[in-house]
Amino acid sequence: MLSKKFGQAPDAARRACFGTLPNYKNGRFQNLVFTPALVEGESMIKVLWNFLGKHPDTAPAGPIPFVDTDLKNLKPDEDVLIWFGHSSYLIQVDGRKFLVDPVFSGNASPIKGSVKAFPGSDHYHAEDMPQVDLLLISHDHWDHLDYTTIQQLEPKVGKVICGLGVAQHFEYWGWAKEKLIEKNWYESVDLGEGFRITLTPARHFSGRLFRRNISLWTSFVLQTPTKRLFLGGDSGYGPHFKAIGEQFGPFDWAILECGQYNEKWHYIHSFPAELIEEVKELKADNFIPVHHSKFKLGQHPWSEPLHEVSAFAEAAGLPVTTPKIGEKVSLNDGRHIWEKWWEVAL
């Protein structure tokens, strides 16, 4: 019997509902445009063989720097984002708290110890988190949906919002159904008092074992009484960024994945140069690159995403926000100049 951490495939009632949807075909959710996991001419065997080769500087030589922030005692009127490495972050805005894709177990794989967090990047754990109004899960990959973390967080979470099918994992893990909200792209959840979340497309895939795309991957538009944020999840570049910008923009902030990219899987992860186009098409005033500096899931030097995206942003005259792990980002100050901490020898 498989370990419970693998989760559970959507049940028959869910699958029957999914079968009526335009983005679900032949038992699988579909991207808006052609999106194979690997580019033409590549195979998983070739990719795995290459992955086992030597790739310099894919891990830092020393601990990743972090800032120790007391998350349980944030001032109620602070509008802040705090990043925890990779794609995990906490948002407190207009008095509510949102936790996105938390992974605090120190591992991003079903095989214990195979994808370990870099030293320093694992400072924060589930016990450090405050009570949160909403937990947002972009998709069910191991580096975004971590069983150990999720179970430890359950008493601290008000509601969960996720893509269709992902709630099945939570139900299987014992979460109360009334805590779970699963939606399709372009469906919204009115949270009251000027807060609203809309699920929007991403160009990626899903799956925790062998069957792919049986649950939905998503990005989110978070509207609050004073802010509009785009929470990108994992996504390769595609026409959905322009469509989201035209329908929901402009945005005060965009949080965009930048890391673990490779030409062999170019369709499903964005390259640093592409983030600049995404920011422009989203009509975002500022952006925060995430999906880096915690786990080795790609073959590029660990600091390359930050180095390149910062250089591209500077050349384009766009502000970019690059905090250390645990460092507060004021959502009311999009013009702060950030230290290039990754350039310090580690």
CSV table of C-alpha atoms in Angstrom, one decimal:
chain,number,residue,atom,x,y,z
A,1,MET,CA,0.0,0.0,0.0
A,2,LEU,CA,1.3,3.5,-0.9
A,3,SER,CA,2.2,5.9,1.9
A,4,LYS,CA,-0.6,8.3,2.7
A,5,LYS,CA,1.6,11.2,1.7
A,6,PHE,CA,1.0,10.4,-2.0
A,7,GLY,CA,-2.6,11.6,-1.6
A,8,GLN,CA,-5.6,10.3,-3.4
A,9,ALA,CA,-6.9,10.6,-7.0
A,10,PRO,CA,-10.2,12.4,-7.5
A,11,ASP,CA,-13.2,10.3,-6.8
A,12,ALA,CA,-16.0,9.3,-9.2
A,13,ALA,CA,-18.2,12.3,-8.4
A,14,ARG,CA,-15.4,14.7,-9.0
A,15,ARG,CA,-14.4,13.0,-12.3
A,16,ALA,CA,-18.0,13.2,-13.5
A,17,CYS,CA,-18.1,16.9,-12.8
A,18,PHE,CA,-14.7,17.4,-14.4
A,19,GLY,CA,-15.9,15.7,-17.6
A,20,THR,CA,-18.3,18.5,-18.3
A,21,LEU,CA,-15.6,21.2,-18.3
A,22,PRO,CA,-13.9,22.6,-21.4
A,23,ASN,CA,-10.4,22.3,-20.0
A,24,TYR,CA,-10.8,18.6,-19.2
A,25,LYS,CA,-10.5,15.9,-21.8
A,26,ASN,CA,-9.9,12.2,-21.8
A,27,GLY,CA,-9.6,12.1,-18.0
A,28,ARG,CA,-7.0,14.9,-17.9
A,29,PHE,CA,-7.0,18.6,-17.4
A,30,GLN,CA,-5.5,20.5,-20.3
A,31,ASN,CA,-3.4,23.6,-20.8
A,32,LEU,CA,-4.7,26.4,-22.9
A,33,VAL,CA,-2.0,25.8,-25.5
A,34,PHE,CA,0.2,22.8,-26.5
A,35,THR,CA,2.4,22.0,-23.5
A,36,PRO,CA,4.3,18.8,-23.4
A,37,ALA,CA,6.4,18.3,-20.2
A,38,LEU,CA,9.5,17.9,-22.3
A,39,VAL,CA,10.4,19.7,-25.6
A,40,GLU,CA,10.4,17.7,-28.8
A,41,GLY,CA,13.2,15.2,-29.2
A,42,GLU,CA,13.8,14.7,-25.4
A,43,SER,CA,12.8,11.7,-23.3
A,44,MET,CA,12.6,11.3,-19.6
A,45,ILE,CA,15.4,8.7,-19.6
A,46,LYS,CA,17.7,11.2,-21.4
A,47,VAL,CA,16.7,13.9,-19.0
A,48,LEU,CA,17.3,11.7,-15.9
A,49,TRP,CA,20.7,10.5,-17.2
A,50,ASN,CA,21.7,14.1,-17.8
A,51,PHE,CA,20.5,15.1,-14.4
A,52,LEU,CA,22.8,12.7,-12.7
A,53,GLY,CA,25.8,14.3,-14.4
A,54,LYS,CA,28.0,17.1,-13.0
A,55,HIS,CA,26.5,20.6,-13.0
A,56,PRO,CA,28.5,23.2,-11.2
A,57,ASP,CA,27.2,25.4,-8.4
A,58,THR,CA,23.7,24.0,-8.3
A,59,ALA,CA,23.9,24.3,-4.5
A,60,PRO,CA,25.4,27.1,-2.5
A,61,ALA,CA,28.8,26.6,-0.8
A,62,GLY,CA,27.5,27.9,2.5
A,63,PRO,CA,24.1,28.6,4.3
A,64,ILE,CA,21.5,30.7,2.5
A,65,PRO,CA,21.1,34.0,4.5
A,66,PHE,CA,17.8,34.6,6.3
A,67,VAL,CA,16.1,37.1,8.5
A,68,ASP,CA,14.5,35.9,11.7
A,69,THR,CA,11.0,37.5,11.7
A,70,ASP,CA,8.4,36.9,14.5
A,71,LEU,CA,5.5,35.9,12.3
A,72,LYS,CA,3.1,35.5,15.2
A,73,ASN,CA,3.5,39.1,16.3
A,74,LEU,CA,3.2,41.1,13.0
A,75,LYS,CA,1.5,44.5,13.6
A,76,PRO,CA,-2.1,44.2,12.5
A,77,ASP,CA,-1.8,47.2,10.2
A,78,GLU,CA,1.3,45.9,8.4
A,79,ASP,CA,0.8,45.0,4.7
A,80,VAL,CA,3.7,42.6,4.1
A,81,LEU,CA,4.9,39.6,2.2
A,82,ILE,CA,7.4,37.3,3.7
A,83,TRP,CA,9.1,34.7,1.5
A,84,PHE,CA,10.4,31.4,3.0
A,85,GLY,CA,12.4,30.1,0.0
A,86,HIS,CA,11.2,28.3,-3.2
A,87,SER,CA,7.5,29.1,-3.7
A,88,SER,CA,6.4,29.4,0.0
A,89,TYR,CA,5.3,32.8,1.3
A,90,LEU,CA,3.0,34.5,3.7
A,91,ILE,CA,1.0,37.6,2.8
A,92,GLN,CA,-0.6,39.9,5.4
A,93,VAL,CA,-2.7,42.6,3.7
A,94,ASP,CA,-5.6,44.7,4.9
A,95,GLY,CA,-5.8,42.7,8.1
A,96,ARG,CA,-6.0,39.2,6.6
A,97,LYS,CA,-3.3,36.5,6.3
A,98,PHE,CA,-2.7,34.2,3.3
A,99,LEU,CA,-0.2,31.4,3.2
A,100,VAL,CA,0.9,30.1,-0.2
A,101,ASP,CA,2.4,26.7,-1.1
A,102,PRO,CA,4.1,26.0,2.3
A,103,VAL,CA,6.9,23.4,2.3
A,104,PHE,CA,8.7,23.3,5.7
A,105,SER,CA,9.7,19.6,6.0
A,106,GLY,CA,13.1,20.2,4.5
A,107,ASN,CA,12.4,17.9,1.6
A,108,ALA,CA,10.7,18.2,-1.7
A,109,SER,CA,10.4,14.6,-2.8
A,110,PRO,CA,8.6,11.4,-1.8
A,111,ILE,CA,12.0,9.9,-1.3
A,112,LYS,CA,13.3,11.1,2.1
A,113,GLY,CA,16.6,13.0,1.8
A,114,SER,CA,16.6,13.0,-2.0
A,115,VAL,CA,15.7,16.7,-2.5
A,116,LYS,CA,16.9,18.4,0.7
A,117,ALA,CA,16.5,22.1,1.5
A,118,PHE,CA,19.8,24.1,1.3
A,119,PRO,CA,21.3,24.9,4.7
A,120,GLY,CA,19.8,28.2,5.9
A,121,SER,CA,16.8,28.0,3.6
A,122,ASP,CA,15.0,25.7,6.1
A,123,HIS,CA,14.9,28.2,9.1
A,124,TYR,CA,11.1,28.4,9.1
A,125,HIS,CA,8.8,25.6,10.1
A,126,ALA,CA,5.0,25.1,10.5
A,127,GLU,CA,5.2,25.9,14.2
A,128,ASP,CA,6.5,29.4,13.3
A,129,MET,CA,3.4,30.2,11.3
A,130,PRO,CA,0.6,32.4,12.7
A,131,GLN,CA,-3.0,31.6,12.3
A,132,VAL,CA,-3.9,32.1,8.7
A,133,ASP,CA,-7.2,33.0,7.1
A,134,LEU,CA,-6.5,31.2,3.9
A,135,LEU,CA,-4.1,28.5,2.6
A,136,LEU,CA,-3.6,28.7,-1.1
A,137,ILE,CA,-2.2,25.7,-3.0
A,138,SER,CA,-1.3,26.2,-6.7
A,139,HIS,CA,-0.9,22.5,-7.6
A,140,ASP,CA,-0.1,19.2,-6.0
A,141,HIS,CA,3.6,18.7,-6.9
A,142,TRP,CA,5.8,17.8,-3.9
A,143,ASP,CA,7.6,21.1,-3.8
A,144,HIS,CA,4.3,22.9,-3.4
A,145,LEU,CA,2.1,20.5,-1.5
A,146,ASP,CA,4.0,18.9,1.3
A,147,TYR,CA,2.1,16.3,3.4
A,148,THR,CA,4.0,16.8,6.6
A,149,THR,CA,3.7,20.6,6.5
A,150,ILE,CA,0.0,20.4,5.6
A,151,GLN,CA,-0.9,18.2,8.5
A,152,GLN,CA,1.1,20.3,11.0
A,153,LEU,CA,-0.7,23.5,9.7
A,154,GLU,CA,-4.3,22.1,9.9
A,155,PRO,CA,-5.1,23.7,13.3
A,156,LYS,CA,-3.9,27.1,12.1
A,157,VAL,CA,-5.8,27.3,8.8
A,158,GLY,CA,-9.2,28.8,8.3
A,159,LYS,CA,-10.0,27.8,4.7
A,160,VAL,CA,-8.1,26.2,1.8
A,161,ILE,CA,-8.5,27.4,-1.8
A,162,CYS,CA,-7.1,25.2,-4.5
A,163,GLY,CA,-7.7,23.9,-8.1
A,164,LEU,CA,-10.2,21.2,-8.9
A,165,GLY,CA,-9.1,17.8,-7.6
A,166,VAL,CA,-6.5,19.0,-5.1
A,167,ALA,CA,-9.0,19.0,-2.3
A,168,GLN,CA,-9.3,15.2,-2.6
A,169,HIS,CA,-5.8,15.0,-1.1
A,170,PHE,CA,-6.9,17.1,1.9
A,171,GLU,CA,-10.0,15.0,2.4
A,172,TYR,CA,-8.0,11.8,2.3
A,173,TRP,CA,-5.6,13.4,4.9
A,174,GLY,CA,-8.5,14.0,7.3
A,175,TRP,CA,-9.3,17.7,6.7
A,176,ALA,CA,-12.9,18.7,7.2
A,177,LYS,CA,-14.8,19.3,3.9
A,178,GLU,CA,-16.2,22.6,5.1
A,179,LYS,CA,-12.6,24.0,5.2
A,180,LEU,CA,-12.0,23.2,1.5
A,181,ILE,CA,-12.8,25.2,-1.6
A,182,GLU,CA,-11.8,23.9,-5.0
A,183,LYS,CA,-12.5,25.8,-8.2
A,184,ASN,CA,-11.7,25.9,-11.9
A,185,TRP,CA,-9.9,28.6,-13.8
A,186,TYR,CA,-11.8,31.9,-13.9
A,187,GLU,CA,-14.1,30.9,-11.0
A,188,SER,CA,-14.0,33.3,-8.0
A,189,VAL,CA,-14.5,33.1,-4.3
A,190,ASP,CA,-15.9,36.2,-2.6
A,191,LEU,CA,-14.3,36.4,0.8
A,192,GLY,CA,-16.3,39.4,1.9
A,193,GLU,CA,-15.3,42.9,3.0
A,194,GLY,CA,-13.6,43.6,-0.3
A,195,PHE,CA,-11.5,40.4,-0.6
A,196,ARG,CA,-11.9,38.2,-3.6
A,197,ILE,CA,-9.8,35.4,-5.1
A,198,THR,CA,-10.1,34.2,-8.7
A,199,LEU,CA,-8.3,31.2,-10.1
A,200,THR,CA,-6.6,31.9,-13.4
A,201,PRO,CA,-4.7,29.7,-15.8
A,202,ALA,CA,-1.0,28.6,-15.6
A,203,ARG,CA,1.0,26.6,-18.1
A,204,HIS,CA,2.2,23.6,-16.2
A,205,PHE,CA,1.0,20.2,-15.1
A,206,SER,CA,0.1,18.2,-11.9
A,207,GLY,CA,0.6,14.8,-10.3
A,208,ARG,CA,2.1,13.2,-7.2
A,209,LEU,CA,2.8,9.7,-8.7
A,210,PHE,CA,2.5,8.3,-12.2
A,211,ARG,CA,-0.8,9.8,-13.4
A,212,ARG,CA,-0.5,13.4,-14.5
A,213,ASN,CA,-3.0,16.2,-14.8
A,214,ILE,CA,-5.9,14.5,-12.9
A,215,SER,CA,-6.0,17.6,-10.8
A,216,LEU,CA,-5.8,21.3,-11.8
A,217,TRP,CA,-2.8,23.6,-11.6
A,218,THR,CA,-3.5,27.3,-11.2
A,219,SER,CA,-2.5,30.8,-10.6
A,220,PHE,CA,-4.5,33.2,-8.4
A,221,VAL,CA,-5.7,36.8,-8.6
A,222,LEU,CA,-6.0,38.2,-5.1
A,223,GLN,CA,-8.0,41.4,-4.8
A,224,THR,CA,-8.1,43.1,-1.4
A,225,PRO,CA,-9.7,46.4,-0.3
A,226,THR,CA,-6.5,48.3,-1.3
A,227,LYS,CA,-4.3,45.9,-3.4
A,228,ARG,CA,-4.4,43.7,-6.4
A,229,LEU,CA,-1.9,40.8,-6.5
A,230,PHE,CA,-1.1,38.1,-9.0
A,231,LEU,CA,0.2,34.9,-7.4
A,232,GLY,CA,1.6,32.9,-10.3
A,233,GLY,CA,2.2,29.4,-9.1
A,234,ASP,CA,4.4,27.4,-11.5
A,235,SER,CA,4.1,28.3,-15.2
A,236,GLY,CA,5.9,28.5,-18.4
A,237,TYR,CA,5.5,31.6,-20.5
A,238,GLY,CA,2.3,31.7,-22.6
A,239,PRO,CA,-0.6,33.8,-23.9
A,240,HIS,CA,-2.5,33.5,-20.5
A,241,PHE,CA,-0.3,36.3,-19.0
A,242,LYS,CA,-1.5,38.9,-21.4
A,243,ALA,CA,-5.1,37.7,-21.1
A,244,ILE,CA,-4.9,37.9,-17.3
A,245,GLY,CA,-3.4,41.3,-17.4
A,246,GLU,CA,-6.1,42.6,-19.7
A,247,GLN,CA,-8.9,41.1,-17.7
A,248,PHE,CA,-7.7,41.7,-14.1
A,249,GLY,CA,-4.7,44.1,-14.3
A,250,PRO,CA,-3.1,46.3,-13.6
A,251,PHE,CA,-1.5,44.6,-10.5
A,252,ASP,CA,0.3,46.2,-7.6
A,253,TRP,CA,2.5,43.1,-7.3
A,254,ALA,CA,3.1,39.9,-9.2
A,255,ILE,CA,4.8,36.9,-7.6
A,256,LEU,CA,6.3,34.9,-10.5
A,257,GLU,CA,8.3,31.6,-10.6
A,258,CYS,CA,11.9,31.9,-11.7
A,259,GLY,CA,14.1,28.9,-11.2
A,260,GLN,CA,14.4,25.2,-12.0
A,261,TYR,CA,14.1,26.0,-15.7
A,262,ASN,CA,15.8,24.2,-18.5
A,263,GLU,CA,15.6,24.2,-22.3
A,264,LYS,CA,14.6,20.5,-22.1
A,265,TRP,CA,11.4,21.5,-20.2
A,266,HIS,CA,11.0,25.0,-21.5
A,267,TYR,CA,7.2,24.9,-21.8
A,268,ILE,CA,6.5,24.4,-18.1
A,269,HIS,CA,8.9,26.8,-16.3
A,270,SER,CA,9.7,30.4,-17.2
A,271,PHE,CA,13.2,31.6,-18.0
A,272,PRO,CA,14.4,34.9,-16.4
A,273,ALA,CA,14.1,36.9,-19.6
A,274,GLU,CA,10.5,35.7,-20.0
A,275,LEU,CA,9.6,37.2,-16.6
A,276,ILE,CA,10.1,40.6,-18.0
A,277,GLU,CA,7.5,40.0,-20.7
A,278,GLU,CA,5.2,38.5,-18.1
A,279,VAL,CA,5.4,41.5,-15.8
A,280,LYS,CA,4.7,43.8,-18.8
A,281,GLU,CA,1.8,41.8,-20.0
A,282,LEU,CA,0.3,41.5,-16.5
A,283,LYS,CA,0.7,45.3,-16.1
A,284,ALA,CA,2.4,44.8,-12.7
A,285,ASP,CA,4.0,47.7,-10.9
A,286,ASN,CA,6.5,45.4,-9.2
A,287,PHE,CA,7.4,41.7,-9.1
A,288,ILE,CA,8.9,39.1,-6.8
A,289,PRO,CA,10.8,36.1,-8.4
A,290,VAL,CA,10.3,32.9,-6.4
A,291,HIS,CA,10.8,29.1,-7.0
A,292,HIS,CA,14.6,29.3,-6.3
A,293,SER,CA,17.2,29.2,-3.5
A,294,LYS,CA,15.9,26.3,-1.5
A,295,PHE,CA,15.9,23.1,-3.5
A,296,LYS,CA,17.9,21.7,-6.4
A,297,LEU,CA,15.4,20.7,-9.0
A,298,GLY,CA,17.2,22.1,-12.1
A,299,GLN,CA,20.7,22.1,-13.4
A,300,HIS,CA,21.5,25.8,-13.5
A,301,PRO,CA,23.7,27.5,-10.8
A,302,TRP,CA,21.6,28.1,-7.8
A,303,SER,CA,22.0,31.9,-7.9
A,304,GLU,CA,21.5,32.2,-11.7
A,305,PRO,CA,17.8,33.0,-11.5
A,306,LEU,CA,18.2,36.0,-9.2
A,307,HIS,CA,21.4,37.2,-11.0
A,308,GLU,CA,19.7,37.1,-14.5
A,309,VAL,CA,16.3,38.3,-13.6
A,310,SER,CA,17.7,41.3,-11.7
A,311,ALA,CA,19.9,42.2,-14.7
A,312,PHE,CA,17.0,41.9,-17.2
A,313,ALA,CA,14.8,44.0,-14.9
A,314,GLU,CA,17.4,46.7,-14.6
A,315,ALA,CA,17.9,46.8,-18.3
A,316,ALA,CA,14.2,47.1,-18.8
A,317,GLY,CA,13.8,49.8,-16.1
A,318,LEU,CA,11.5,47.6,-14.1
A,319,PRO,CA,11.6,47.4,-10.3
A,320,VAL,CA,12.2,43.9,-8.9
A,321,THR,CA,11.9,42.8,-5.3
A,322,THR,CA,14.5,40.3,-4.1
A,323,PRO,CA,14.3,39.8,-0.3
A,324,LYS,CA,16.2,37.4,1.8
A,325,ILE,CA,14.3,34.5,3.3
A,326,GLY,CA,12.2,35.8,6.2
A,327,GLU,CA,12.8,39.5,5.2
A,328,LYS,CA,9.6,41.7,5.3
A,329,VAL,CA,8.5,43.1,2.0
A,330,SER,CA,6.3,46.2,2.5
A,331,LEU,CA,3.4,45.9,0.0
A,332,ASN,CA,3.1,49.7,0.3
A,333,ASP,CA,6.6,50.4,-0.9
A,334,GLY,CA,7.4,49.0,-4.4
A,335,ARG,CA,10.5,51.2,-4.9
A,336,HIS,CA,12.7,49.8,-2.1
A,337,ILE,CA,16.3,49.1,-3.3
A,338,TRP,CA,17.2,45.5,-2.3
A,339,GLU,CA,20.6,44.1,-1.5
A,340,LYS,CA,21.9,41.6,-4.0
A,341,TRP,CA,22.5,39.0,-1.2
A,342,TRP,CA,23.1,36.2,-3.7
A,343,GLU,CA,26.3,37.9,-4.9
A,344,VAL,CA,28.0,37.3,-1.6
A,345,ALA,CA,30.3,34.3,-1.7
A,346,LEU,CA,28.5,31.3,-0.1
